[in-house]
Amino acid sequence: MQKRKYYCDYTLVFILVSIVVFFRFIVQGKSFVTVSDGFNQFYPAYSYIGEYLRNMFSCLIANKPIPTFDFSIGYGSDIVTTLNYYGLGNIFYITALVSNNDNAAFMLSMTAWIQI
């Protein structure tokens, strides 16, 4: 019985704190994350994924080692782990392979539209 009371008290406090924190967003009818957040994060990653995939295939053809670390992205972790969050395993991001910097924004928009 004591454990159940603890869960009920915790849930009630969580709901009250959530309402206080997000009240401003609820009143204004806005979301905590906006559409521009996604574009600012995923567009550079999409361009990088395209460059990385092209580089990976050229290394495979030339029988060179595939680069696995890049200290200019993420926290200095390996490329696959860092870009996994941004869609490296997403089948629709194969379009990054054929896009260049001029049409990457259009291709990313099309892949987002297809996934909806």
Coordinates of N, CA and C in Angstrom, one line a residue:
M1 N 0.8 -1.2 0.0 CA 0.0 0.0 0.0 C 0.9 1.3 0.0
Q2 N 2.0 1.2 0.7 CA 2.9 2.4 0.8 C 3.5 2.7 -0.6
K3 N 3.8 1.6 -1.3 CA 4.4 1.8 -2.6 C 3.4 2.5 -3.6
R4 N 2.2 2.1 -3.5 CA 1.1 2.6 -4.4 C 0.9 4.1 -4.1
K5 N 0.9 4.5 -2.8 CA 0.8 5.9 -2.4 C 2.0 6.7 -3.0
Y6 N 3.2 6.1 -2.9 CA 4.3 6.8 -3.4 C 4.2 7.1 -4.9
Y7 N 3.7 6.1 -5.7 CA 3.5 6.3 -7.1 C 2.4 7.3 -7.4
C8 N 1.4 7.3 -6.7 CA 0.3 8.3 -6.9 C 0.8 9.7 -6.5
D9 N 1.5 9.9 -5.4 CA 2.1 11.2 -5.1 C 3.1 11.7 -6.1
Y10 N 3.9 10.8 -6.6 CA 4.9 11.1 -7.6 C 4.2 11.6 -8.9
T11 N 3.2 10.8 -9.3 CA 2.5 11.1 -10.5 C 1.8 12.5 -10.4
L12 N 1.2 12.8 -9.3 CA 0.5 14.0 -9.1 C 1.5 15.2 -9.1
V13 N 2.6 15.1 -8.5 CA 3.6 16.1 -8.5 C 4.2 16.3 -9.9
F14 N 4.4 15.2 -10.6 CA 4.9 15.3 -12.0 C 3.9 16.1 -12.9
I15 N 2.6 15.8 -12.7 CA 1.6 16.5 -13.6 C 1.6 17.9 -13.2
L16 N 1.6 18.3 -11.9 CA 1.6 19.7 -11.5 C 2.8 20.5 -12.0
V17 N 4.0 19.9 -11.9 CA 5.2 20.5 -12.4 C 5.2 20.7 -13.9
S18 N 4.7 19.7 -14.6 CA 4.6 19.7 -16.0 C 3.7 20.8 -16.5
I19 N 2.6 21.0 -15.8 CA 1.6 22.0 -16.2 C 2.3 23.4 -15.9
V20 N 3.0 23.6 -14.8 CA 3.6 24.8 -14.5 C 4.7 25.1 -15.6
V21 N 5.5 24.2 -15.9 CA 6.6 24.4 -16.9 C 6.1 24.7 -18.3
F22 N 5.1 23.9 -18.7 CA 4.6 24.0 -20.1 C 3.4 24.9 -20.3
F23 N 3.0 25.6 -19.2 CA 1.8 26.4 -19.3 C 1.9 27.5 -20.3
R24 N 3.1 28.1 -20.5 CA 3.3 29.2 -21.5 C 3.1 28.6 -22.9
F25 N 3.6 27.4 -23.1 CA 3.5 26.8 -24.5 C 2.0 26.4 -24.7
I26 N 1.3 25.9 -23.7 CA -0.1 25.5 -23.8 C -1.0 26.7 -24.1
V27 N -0.7 27.8 -23.4 CA -1.5 29.0 -23.6 C -1.3 29.6 -25.0
Q28 N -0.1 29.6 -25.5 CA 0.2 30.2 -26.8 C 0.0 29.2 -27.9
G29 N -0.3 28.0 -27.6 CA -0.6 27.0 -28.6 C 0.6 26.6 -29.4
K30 N 1.8 26.7 -28.8 CA 3.0 26.4 -29.5 C 3.6 25.0 -29.0
S31 N 4.5 24.5 -29.8 CA 5.1 23.2 -29.4 C 6.5 23.6 -28.8
F32 N 7.0 22.6 -28.0 CA 8.3 22.8 -27.4 C 9.4 22.7 -28.4
V33 N 9.2 21.9 -29.5 CA 10.1 21.8 -30.6 C 9.5 22.3 -31.8
T34 N 10.2 23.1 -32.6 CA 9.6 23.7 -33.8 C 10.1 23.0 -35.0
V35 N 9.5 23.3 -36.1 CA 9.9 22.7 -37.4 C 11.3 23.1 -37.8
S36 N 11.7 24.4 -37.5 CA 13.0 24.9 -37.9 C 14.1 24.1 -37.1
D37 N 13.8 23.6 -35.9 CA 14.8 22.8 -35.2 C 15.2 21.6 -35.9
G38 N 14.3 20.9 -36.5 CA 14.6 19.7 -37.3 C 15.4 20.0 -38.5
F39 N 15.1 21.1 -39.2 CA 15.8 21.4 -40.4 C 17.2 21.9 -40.1
N40 N 17.4 22.6 -39.0 CA 18.8 23.1 -38.7 C 19.6 21.9 -38.2
Q41 N 19.1 20.9 -37.7 CA 19.8 19.8 -37.2 C 20.0 18.7 -38.4
F42 N 19.0 18.4 -39.1 CA 19.0 17.3 -40.0 C 19.6 17.7 -41.4
Y43 N 19.5 18.9 -41.8 CA 20.1 19.3 -43.1 C 21.6 19.2 -43.2
P44 N 22.3 19.7 -42.2 CA 23.8 19.4 -42.3 C 24.1 17.9 -42.1
A45 N 23.4 17.2 -41.3 CA 23.6 15.8 -41.2 C 23.3 15.1 -42.5
Y46 N 22.2 15.5 -43.2 CA 21.9 14.9 -44.5 C 23.0 15.1 -45.5
S47 N 23.5 16.3 -45.6 CA 24.6 16.6 -46.5 C 25.8 15.8 -46.2
Y48 N 26.1 15.7 -44.9 CA 27.3 14.9 -44.5 C 27.1 13.5 -44.8
I49 N 25.9 12.9 -44.6 CA 25.7 11.5 -44.9 C 25.9 11.3 -46.4
G50 N 25.4 12.2 -47.2 CA 25.7 12.0 -48.7 C 27.1 12.0 -49.0
E51 N 27.9 12.9 -48.4 CA 29.4 12.9 -48.7 C 30.0 11.7 -48.1
Y52 N 29.6 11.2 -47.0 CA 30.2 10.1 -46.3 C 29.9 8.8 -47.2
L53 N 28.7 8.7 -47.6 CA 28.3 7.5 -48.4 C 29.1 7.4 -49.8
R54 N 29.2 8.6 -50.4 CA 30.0 8.7 -51.7 C 31.4 8.3 -51.4
N55 N 32.0 8.9 -50.3 CA 33.4 8.6 -49.9 C 33.5 7.1 -49.6
M56 N 32.6 6.5 -48.9 CA 32.6 5.1 -48.5 C 32.6 4.2 -49.8
F57 N 31.8 4.5 -50.7 CA 31.8 3.7 -51.9 C 33.0 3.8 -52.8
S58 N 33.6 5.1 -52.8 CA 34.8 5.2 -53.6 C 36.0 4.5 -52.9
C59 N 36.0 4.5 -51.5 CA 37.0 3.7 -50.8 C 36.8 2.2 -51.0
L60 N 35.6 1.7 -51.1 CA 35.4 0.3 -51.4 C 35.9 -0.1 -52.8
I61 N 35.6 0.8 -53.7 CA 36.1 0.5 -55.1 C 37.6 0.6 -55.2
A62 N 38.2 1.6 -54.5 CA 39.7 1.7 -54.6 C 40.4 0.8 -53.6
N63 N 39.6 0.0 -52.9 CA 40.2 -0.9 -51.9 C 41.0 -0.2 -50.8
K64 N 40.5 0.9 -50.3 CA 41.1 1.7 -49.3 C 40.2 1.5 -48.0
P65 N 40.8 1.8 -46.8 CA 40.0 1.7 -45.6 C 38.9 2.8 -45.5
I66 N 37.8 2.4 -45.0 CA 36.7 3.4 -44.9 C 36.9 4.2 -43.6
P67 N 36.8 5.5 -43.8 CA 37.0 6.4 -42.6 C 35.9 6.2 -41.5
T68 N 36.3 6.0 -40.3 CA 35.4 5.8 -39.2 C 35.3 6.9 -38.2
F69 N 36.3 7.7 -38.1 CA 36.3 8.8 -37.2 C 36.4 10.2 -37.8
D70 N 35.6 11.1 -37.3 CA 35.7 12.5 -37.8 C 35.5 13.4 -36.6
F71 N 36.5 14.1 -36.2 CA 36.4 14.9 -35.0 C 35.6 16.3 -35.2
S72 N 35.2 16.5 -36.4 CA 34.5 17.8 -36.7 C 33.0 17.6 -36.5
I73 N 32.5 16.4 -36.2 CA 31.1 16.2 -35.9 C 30.9 15.6 -34.5
G74 N 29.8 15.8 -33.9 CA 29.4 15.2 -32.7 C 30.4 15.5 -31.6
Y75 N 30.7 14.5 -30.8 CA 31.5 14.6 -29.6 C 32.9 14.0 -29.9
G76 N 33.3 13.9 -31.1 CA 34.5 13.2 -31.4 C 34.4 11.7 -31.5
S77 N 33.1 11.2 -31.5 CA 32.8 9.8 -31.6 C 32.9 9.3 -33.0
D78 N 32.7 8.0 -33.2 CA 32.8 7.5 -34.5 C 31.6 8.0 -35.4
I79 N 31.8 8.0 -36.7 CA 30.8 8.6 -37.6 C 29.5 7.8 -37.6
V80 N 29.5 6.5 -37.5 CA 28.3 5.7 -37.6 C 27.4 6.0 -36.3
T81 N 28.1 6.0 -35.2 CA 27.3 6.3 -33.9 C 26.7 7.7 -33.9
T82 N 27.5 8.7 -34.3 CA 27.0 10.0 -34.3 C 25.9 10.3 -35.3
L83 N 26.0 9.8 -36.5 CA 25.0 10.0 -37.5 C 23.8 9.0 -37.4
N84 N 23.9 8.0 -36.6 CA 22.8 7.1 -36.5 C 21.6 7.8 -36.0
Y85 N 21.7 8.8 -35.1 CA 20.6 9.6 -34.6 C 19.9 10.4 -35.7
Y86 N 20.7 10.9 -36.7 CA 20.3 11.8 -37.7 C 19.8 11.0 -38.9
G87 N 19.7 9.7 -38.9 CA 19.1 9.0 -40.0 C 20.0 8.2 -40.9
L88 N 21.2 7.9 -40.4 CA 22.1 7.1 -41.3 C 21.5 5.8 -41.7
G89 N 20.7 5.2 -40.9 CA 20.1 3.9 -41.2 C 18.7 4.0 -41.9
N90 N 18.3 5.2 -42.1 CA 17.0 5.5 -42.7 C 17.1 5.2 -44.2
I91 N 16.2 4.3 -44.7 CA 16.2 3.9 -46.1 C 16.0 5.1 -47.0
F92 N 15.2 6.1 -46.6 CA 15.0 7.2 -47.5 C 16.2 8.1 -47.6
Y93 N 17.1 8.0 -46.7 CA 18.3 8.9 -46.8 C 19.3 8.4 -47.9
I94 N 19.0 7.3 -48.6 CA 19.8 6.9 -49.7 C 19.8 8.0 -50.8
T95 N 18.8 8.8 -50.8 CA 18.7 9.9 -51.7 C 19.9 10.9 -51.5
A96 N 20.5 10.9 -50.3 CA 21.6 11.8 -50.1 C 22.8 11.3 -50.9
L97 N 22.8 10.1 -51.3 CA 23.9 9.6 -52.2 C 23.9 10.3 -53.5
V98 N 22.8 10.7 -54.1 CA 22.8 11.3 -55.4 C 22.6 12.8 -55.3
S99 N 22.4 13.4 -54.2 CA 22.2 14.8 -54.0 C 23.6 15.5 -53.8
N100 N 23.7 16.7 -54.3 CA 24.9 17.5 -53.9 C 24.4 18.7 -53.1
N101 N 25.3 19.6 -52.8 CA 25.0 20.7 -51.9 C 24.0 21.7 -52.5
D102 N 23.8 21.7 -53.8 CA 22.9 22.6 -54.5 C 21.4 22.1 -54.3
N103 N 21.2 20.8 -54.4 CA 19.8 20.3 -54.3 C 19.6 19.5 -53.0
A104 N 20.5 19.5 -52.0 CA 20.3 18.7 -50.8 C 19.1 19.2 -50.0
A105 N 18.8 20.5 -50.0 CA 17.6 20.9 -49.2 C 16.3 20.4 -49.9
F106 N 16.3 20.4 -51.2 CA 15.1 19.9 -51.9 C 14.9 18.4 -51.6
M107 N 16.0 17.7 -51.8 CA 16.0 16.2 -51.6 C 15.6 15.9 -50.1
L108 N 16.1 16.6 -49.2 CA 15.7 16.4 -47.8 C 14.2 16.6 -47.5
S109 N 13.7 17.7 -48.2 CA 12.3 18.0 -48.0 C 11.4 16.9 -48.7
M110 N 11.9 16.4 -49.8 CA 11.2 15.3 -50.5 C 11.2 14.0 -49.6
T111 N 12.3 13.7 -49.0 CA 12.4 12.5 -48.2 C 11.5 12.7 -46.9
A112 N 11.4 13.9 -46.4 CA 10.5 14.1 -45.2 C 9.1 14.0 -45.7
W113 N 8.7 14.5 -46.9 CA 7.4 14.4 -47.4 C 7.0 12.9 -47.6
I114 N 7.9 12.1 -48.1 CA 7.6 10.7 -48.4 C 7.3 10.0 -47.1
Q115 N 8.0 10.3 -46.1 CA 7.9 9.6 -44.8 C 6.6 9.9 -44.1
I116 N 6.0 11.0 -44.4 CA 4.7 11.4 -43.7 C 3.7 10.5 -44.2

